[in-house]
Amino acid sequence: MTPNGVAPSILAADFARLGDQVAAVLGAGATTIHVDVMDGHFVPNLTLGLPVVEALHAATDLPLDCHLMIHDPDRWAVGYAEVGVHNVTVHVEAAADPVALAKNLRAAGALAGLSIKPDTPLEPHVETLRHYDTLLVMSVEPGFGGQSFIPAVLDKVRAARRLVDTGHLQLLLEIDGGINADTIVAAAEAGVDCFVAGSAVYGADDPARAVAALRDRVRAATPNRWGP
Ligand code: DX5
Ligand code: ZN
């Protein structure tokens, strides 16, 4: 499973010094680094691809969590697993055969993640999720950082949490978009395990302190779900 906790998204980092920006959150409680790959087709924005991910992987000991906002992940996602990405997440709206894709990702050594956009319902994909390790619930429309959190998606988080807690699914629950010191509390209470935060971390004067503060908010909100 992708480690629990806060996953800084480098989408909001300074791309000219990515290695330093990742190092800045090491030791502050960041458990994974979230890397947003956008292709300018599945989403209107364009970010980075495999060569940059490979370089980042070589530059840090933190596991990478790659969120692929791309068309045709059936063709491209396995390449990210092959370069050592810990968790590779694809969008259910883009995948032609998400079950086969999950198997291929796992066979290549990665955890398989499935993401759903804010308007995509959970229920039709529950059986598919049996093949996945992570569910990434988007709490903004994918494509850009700095958007406002959509609270209605927490209903899907709660539903997924129930499926996990009752043993129907084995998934780590991740949320992405608009997470900050205020919204993270409701997300934690709904049952999220891993909280992606871009602007709340890299838009802060001290990214490490921002990660620690977010982690502390989660632990205060849901003390029973975290160790001492
Ligand atoms: C948006 C990306 C997010 C983004 C979140 O499509 O998937 O990971 O970095 O940024 P914030 O935390 O600023 O909403
Ligand atoms: Zn993301």
CSV table of C-alpha atoms and ligand atoms in Angstrom, one decimal:
chain,number,residue,atom,x,y,z
A,1,MET,CA,0.0,0.0,0.0
A,2,THR,CA,1.0,3.6,-0.5
A,3,PRO,CA,2.1,4.9,2.9
A,4,ASN,CA,-0.5,6.7,4.9
A,5,GLY,CA,-0.2,10.3,5.5
A,6,VAL,CA,0.5,13.5,3.6
A,7,ALA,CA,1.6,13.3,0.0
A,8,PRO,CA,3.0,16.6,-1.2
A,9,SER,CA,2.2,17.2,-4.9
A,10,ILE,CA,5.1,18.7,-6.8
A,11,LEU,CA,2.7,20.3,-9.2
A,12,ALA,CA,2.9,23.3,-7.0
A,13,ALA,CA,6.7,23.1,-6.5
A,14,ASP,CA,9.4,25.0,-8.3
A,15,PHE,CA,10.1,22.9,-11.4
A,16,ALA,CA,13.5,24.3,-11.8
A,17,ARG,CA,14.7,22.7,-8.5
A,18,LEU,CA,12.5,19.7,-8.1
A,19,GLY,CA,15.1,17.6,-6.3
A,20,ASP,CA,15.6,20.3,-3.6
A,21,GLN,CA,11.8,20.7,-3.3
A,22,VAL,CA,11.4,17.0,-2.7
A,23,ALA,CA,14.2,17.0,-0.2
A,24,ALA,CA,12.6,19.9,1.6
A,25,VAL,CA,9.7,17.8,2.8
A,26,LEU,CA,11.8,14.7,3.7
A,27,GLY,CA,11.6,14.1,7.4
A,28,ALA,CA,8.6,16.4,7.9
A,29,GLY,CA,6.1,13.6,7.8
A,30,ALA,CA,5.7,13.3,4.0
A,31,THR,CA,5.2,9.6,3.3
A,32,THR,CA,5.2,9.7,-0.5
A,33,ILE,CA,5.7,12.3,-3.3
A,34,HIS,CA,2.7,12.8,-5.5
A,35,VAL,CA,3.6,13.5,-9.2
A,36,ASP,CA,1.0,14.7,-11.6
A,37,VAL,CA,1.5,13.6,-15.1
A,38,MET,CA,-0.8,15.5,-17.5
A,39,ASP,CA,-0.8,15.1,-21.3
A,40,GLY,CA,-2.8,18.1,-22.5
A,41,HIS,CA,-5.5,15.7,-23.8
A,42,PHE,CA,-7.2,13.9,-20.9
A,43,VAL,CA,-6.8,17.2,-19.1
A,44,PRO,CA,-6.1,20.6,-20.7
A,45,ASN,CA,-2.8,21.1,-18.9
A,46,LEU,CA,0.6,19.6,-19.7
A,47,THR,CA,3.2,18.9,-17.1
A,48,LEU,CA,5.9,16.2,-17.2
A,49,GLY,CA,6.5,12.7,-18.2
A,50,LEU,CA,8.6,9.6,-17.8
A,51,PRO,CA,12.1,11.0,-18.1
A,52,VAL,CA,11.4,13.5,-15.3
A,53,VAL,CA,9.8,10.9,-13.2
A,54,GLU,CA,12.8,8.6,-13.6
A,55,ALA,CA,15.1,11.4,-12.6
A,56,LEU,CA,13.0,12.2,-9.5
A,57,HIS,CA,13.0,8.6,-8.5
A,58,ALA,CA,16.8,8.6,-8.6
A,59,ALA,CA,16.9,11.8,-6.6
A,60,THR,CA,14.9,10.7,-3.6
A,61,ASP,CA,14.3,7.8,-1.2
A,62,LEU,CA,10.7,8.7,-0.8
A,63,PRO,CA,8.3,6.5,-2.8
A,64,LEU,CA,6.7,8.1,-5.8
A,65,ASP,CA,2.9,8.2,-6.3
A,66,CYS,CA,2.3,9.0,-10.0
A,67,HIS,CA,-1.1,10.3,-10.9
A,68,LEU,CA,-1.5,9.8,-14.6
A,69,MET,CA,-4.0,12.2,-16.1
A,70,ILE,CA,-3.5,10.9,-19.6
A,71,HIS,CA,-5.3,9.3,-22.5
A,72,ASP,CA,-4.6,5.6,-23.2
A,73,PRO,CA,-3.1,4.7,-19.8
A,74,ASP,CA,-3.4,1.0,-21.0
A,75,ARG,CA,-0.5,1.8,-23.2
A,76,TRP,CA,1.6,4.2,-21.1
A,77,ALA,CA,1.1,3.5,-17.4
A,78,VAL,CA,3.3,0.3,-17.2
A,79,GLY,CA,6.3,2.3,-18.2
A,80,TYR,CA,6.0,4.3,-14.9
A,81,ALA,CA,6.0,1.0,-12.9
A,82,GLU,CA,9.0,-0.2,-14.8
A,83,VAL,CA,11.1,2.8,-13.7
A,84,GLY,CA,10.3,2.2,-10.1
A,85,VAL,CA,7.3,4.2,-9.3
A,86,HIS,CA,5.8,2.8,-6.1
A,87,ASN,CA,2.1,3.5,-6.9
A,88,VAL,CA,0.9,4.2,-10.4
A,89,THR,CA,-2.6,5.7,-10.6
A,90,VAL,CA,-4.7,5.8,-13.7
A,91,HIS,CA,-8.1,7.3,-14.4
A,92,VAL,CA,-11.1,5.0,-14.7
A,93,GLU,CA,-12.5,7.5,-17.3
A,94,ALA,CA,-9.5,6.9,-19.5
A,95,ALA,CA,-8.7,3.3,-19.1
A,96,ALA,CA,-10.1,0.9,-21.7
A,97,ASP,CA,-9.5,-2.3,-19.6
A,98,PRO,CA,-8.8,-1.2,-16.1
A,99,VAL,CA,-8.6,-4.8,-14.7
A,100,ALA,CA,-6.0,-5.9,-17.2
A,101,LEU,CA,-4.1,-2.6,-16.6
A,102,ALA,CA,-4.1,-3.2,-12.8
A,103,LYS,CA,-2.6,-6.7,-13.4
A,104,ASN,CA,0.0,-5.3,-15.7
A,105,LEU,CA,1.0,-2.6,-13.2
A,106,ARG,CA,1.3,-5.1,-10.4
A,107,ALA,CA,3.3,-7.5,-12.6
A,108,ALA,CA,5.7,-4.7,-13.3
A,109,GLY,CA,6.3,-4.2,-9.6
A,110,ALA,CA,4.0,-1.3,-8.7
A,111,LEU,CA,0.9,-0.8,-6.7
A,112,ALA,CA,-2.1,-0.1,-8.9
A,113,GLY,CA,-4.2,3.0,-8.3
A,114,LEU,CA,-7.5,3.9,-9.8
A,115,SER,CA,-8.7,7.5,-9.8
A,116,ILE,CA,-12.2,8.8,-10.2
A,117,LYS,CA,-13.1,12.4,-11.1
A,118,PRO,CA,-15.6,14.4,-8.9
A,119,ASP,CA,-18.6,13.5,-11.1
A,120,THR,CA,-17.7,9.9,-11.6
A,121,PRO,CA,-19.7,7.6,-9.3
A,122,LEU,CA,-18.0,4.9,-7.3
A,123,GLU,CA,-20.6,2.1,-7.4
A,124,PRO,CA,-20.1,1.0,-11.0
A,125,HIS,CA,-16.4,0.5,-10.4
A,126,VAL,CA,-16.5,-1.5,-7.1
A,127,GLU,CA,-15.8,-4.8,-8.8
A,128,THR,CA,-12.9,-3.3,-10.7
A,129,LEU,CA,-11.4,-1.9,-7.5
A,130,ARG,CA,-10.9,-5.5,-6.3
A,131,HIS,CA,-7.9,-5.5,-8.5
A,132,TYR,CA,-6.5,-2.3,-7.2
A,133,ASP,CA,-4.4,-1.2,-4.2
A,134,THR,CA,-5.3,2.5,-4.1
A,135,LEU,CA,-8.5,4.5,-4.8
A,136,LEU,CA,-7.7,8.2,-5.6
A,137,VAL,CA,-10.8,10.3,-5.1
A,138,MET,CA,-10.5,13.6,-7.0
A,139,SER,CA,-11.8,16.5,-4.9
A,140,VAL,CA,-11.3,19.0,-7.7
A,141,GLU,CA,-11.6,18.6,-11.5
A,142,PRO,CA,-8.2,17.2,-12.5
A,143,GLY,CA,-5.9,19.5,-14.4
A,144,PHE,CA,-4.8,22.3,-12.2
A,145,GLY,CA,-3.6,23.0,-8.7
A,146,GLY,CA,-5.0,25.6,-6.4
A,147,GLN,CA,-8.7,24.9,-6.9
A,148,SER,CA,-11.4,24.7,-4.2
A,149,PHE,CA,-12.2,21.5,-2.5
A,150,ILE,CA,-15.6,19.9,-3.5
A,151,PRO,CA,-17.1,18.5,-0.3
A,152,ALA,CA,-19.7,16.4,-2.0
A,153,VAL,CA,-17.0,13.8,-3.0
A,154,LEU,CA,-16.7,12.9,0.7
A,155,ASP,CA,-19.8,10.7,0.2
A,156,LYS,CA,-17.8,8.5,-2.1
A,157,VAL,CA,-14.9,8.4,0.4
A,158,ARG,CA,-17.4,7.3,3.1
A,159,ALA,CA,-18.8,4.7,0.9
A,160,ALA,CA,-15.4,3.4,0.0
A,161,ARG,CA,-14.3,3.4,3.7
A,162,ARG,CA,-17.3,1.2,4.5
A,163,LEU,CA,-16.4,-1.2,1.8
A,164,VAL,CA,-12.8,-1.4,3.1
A,165,ASP,CA,-13.8,-1.6,6.8
A,166,THR,CA,-16.3,-4.4,6.1
A,167,GLY,CA,-13.7,-6.4,4.1
A,168,HIS,CA,-15.3,-6.0,0.7
A,169,LEU,CA,-12.3,-4.2,-0.7
A,170,GLN,CA,-8.6,-3.8,0.3
A,171,LEU,CA,-7.7,-0.3,-0.7
A,172,LEU,CA,-5.8,2.7,0.5
A,173,LEU,CA,-8.0,5.7,0.2
A,174,GLU,CA,-6.4,8.8,-1.2
A,175,ILE,CA,-7.8,12.3,-1.8
A,176,ASP,CA,-6.5,14.9,-4.2
A,177,GLY,CA,-7.4,18.5,-4.7
A,178,GLY,CA,-8.0,21.5,-2.5
A,179,ILE,CA,-6.6,19.9,0.6
A,180,ASN,CA,-5.5,22.4,3.2
A,181,ALA,CA,-5.5,22.8,7.0
A,182,ASP,CA,-9.3,23.3,7.0
A,183,THR,CA,-10.5,20.8,4.4
A,184,ILE,CA,-8.2,18.0,5.6
A,185,VAL,CA,-10.2,17.6,8.8
A,186,ALA,CA,-13.4,16.6,7.0
A,187,ALA,CA,-11.5,14.3,4.6
A,188,ALA,CA,-9.8,12.6,7.6
A,189,GLU,CA,-13.2,12.2,9.3
A,190,ALA,CA,-14.6,10.6,6.1
A,191,GLY,CA,-11.9,8.0,6.2
A,192,VAL,CA,-9.1,9.1,3.9
A,193,ASP,CA,-5.7,7.5,4.5
A,194,CYS,CA,-3.5,9.6,2.2
A,195,PHE,CA,-3.9,13.3,1.6
A,196,VAL,CA,-2.4,14.9,-1.5
A,197,ALA,CA,-1.6,18.6,-1.0
A,198,GLY,CA,0.0,20.8,-3.6
A,199,SER,CA,-0.4,24.5,-2.9
A,200,ALA,CA,-1.0,24.0,0.8
A,201,VAL,CA,2.6,22.6,1.0
A,202,TYR,CA,4.6,24.3,-1.8
A,203,GLY,CA,2.7,27.5,-1.6
A,204,ALA,CA,3.7,27.8,2.1
A,205,ASP,CA,6.9,29.7,3.2
A,206,ASP,CA,8.1,26.5,4.8
A,207,PRO,CA,6.9,23.4,3.0
A,208,ALA,CA,8.2,21.0,5.7
A,209,ARG,CA,6.3,22.9,8.4
A,210,ALA,CA,3.2,22.8,6.2
A,211,VAL,CA,3.4,19.0,5.9
A,212,ALA,CA,3.9,18.6,9.6
A,213,ALA,CA,0.9,20.9,10.3
A,214,LEU,CA,-1.3,19.0,8.0
A,215,ARG,CA,-0.3,15.7,9.5
A,216,ASP,CA,-1.0,17.1,13.0
A,217,ARG,CA,-4.5,18.2,11.9
A,218,VAL,CA,-5.2,14.6,10.7
A,219,ARG,CA,-4.0,13.0,13.8
A,220,ALA,CA,-6.0,15.4,16.0
A,221,ALA,CA,-9.1,14.7,13.9
A,222,THR,CA,-8.8,11.0,13.8
A,223,PRO,CA,-6.5,9.9,16.7
A,224,ASN,CA,-7.7,6.3,16.7
A,225,ARG,CA,-6.6,5.7,13.1
A,226,TRP,CA,-3.0,6.6,13.7
A,227,GLY,CA,-0.3,5.3,16.0
A,228,PRO,CA,1.2,7.4,18.8
B,1,DX5,C1,-4.8,18.3,-9.9
B,1,DX5,C2,-3.8,17.4,-9.3
B,1,DX5,C3,-3.4,17.6,-7.9
B,1,DX5,C4,-2.9,19.0,-7.6
B,1,DX5,C5,-3.5,19.4,-6.3
B,1,DX5,O1,-5.3,17.8,-11.1
B,1,DX5,O2,-4.1,16.1,-9.5
B,1,DX5,O3,-2.5,16.6,-7.4
B,1,DX5,O4,-1.5,19.0,-7.4
B,1,DX5,O5,-3.2,20.7,-6.0
B,1,DX5,P1,-3.9,21.5,-4.8
B,1,DX5,O6,-3.5,20.8,-3.5
B,1,DX5,O7,-3.3,22.8,-4.9
B,1,DX5,O8,-5.3,21.4,-5.0
B,2,ZN,ZN,-2.8,14.5,-8.5
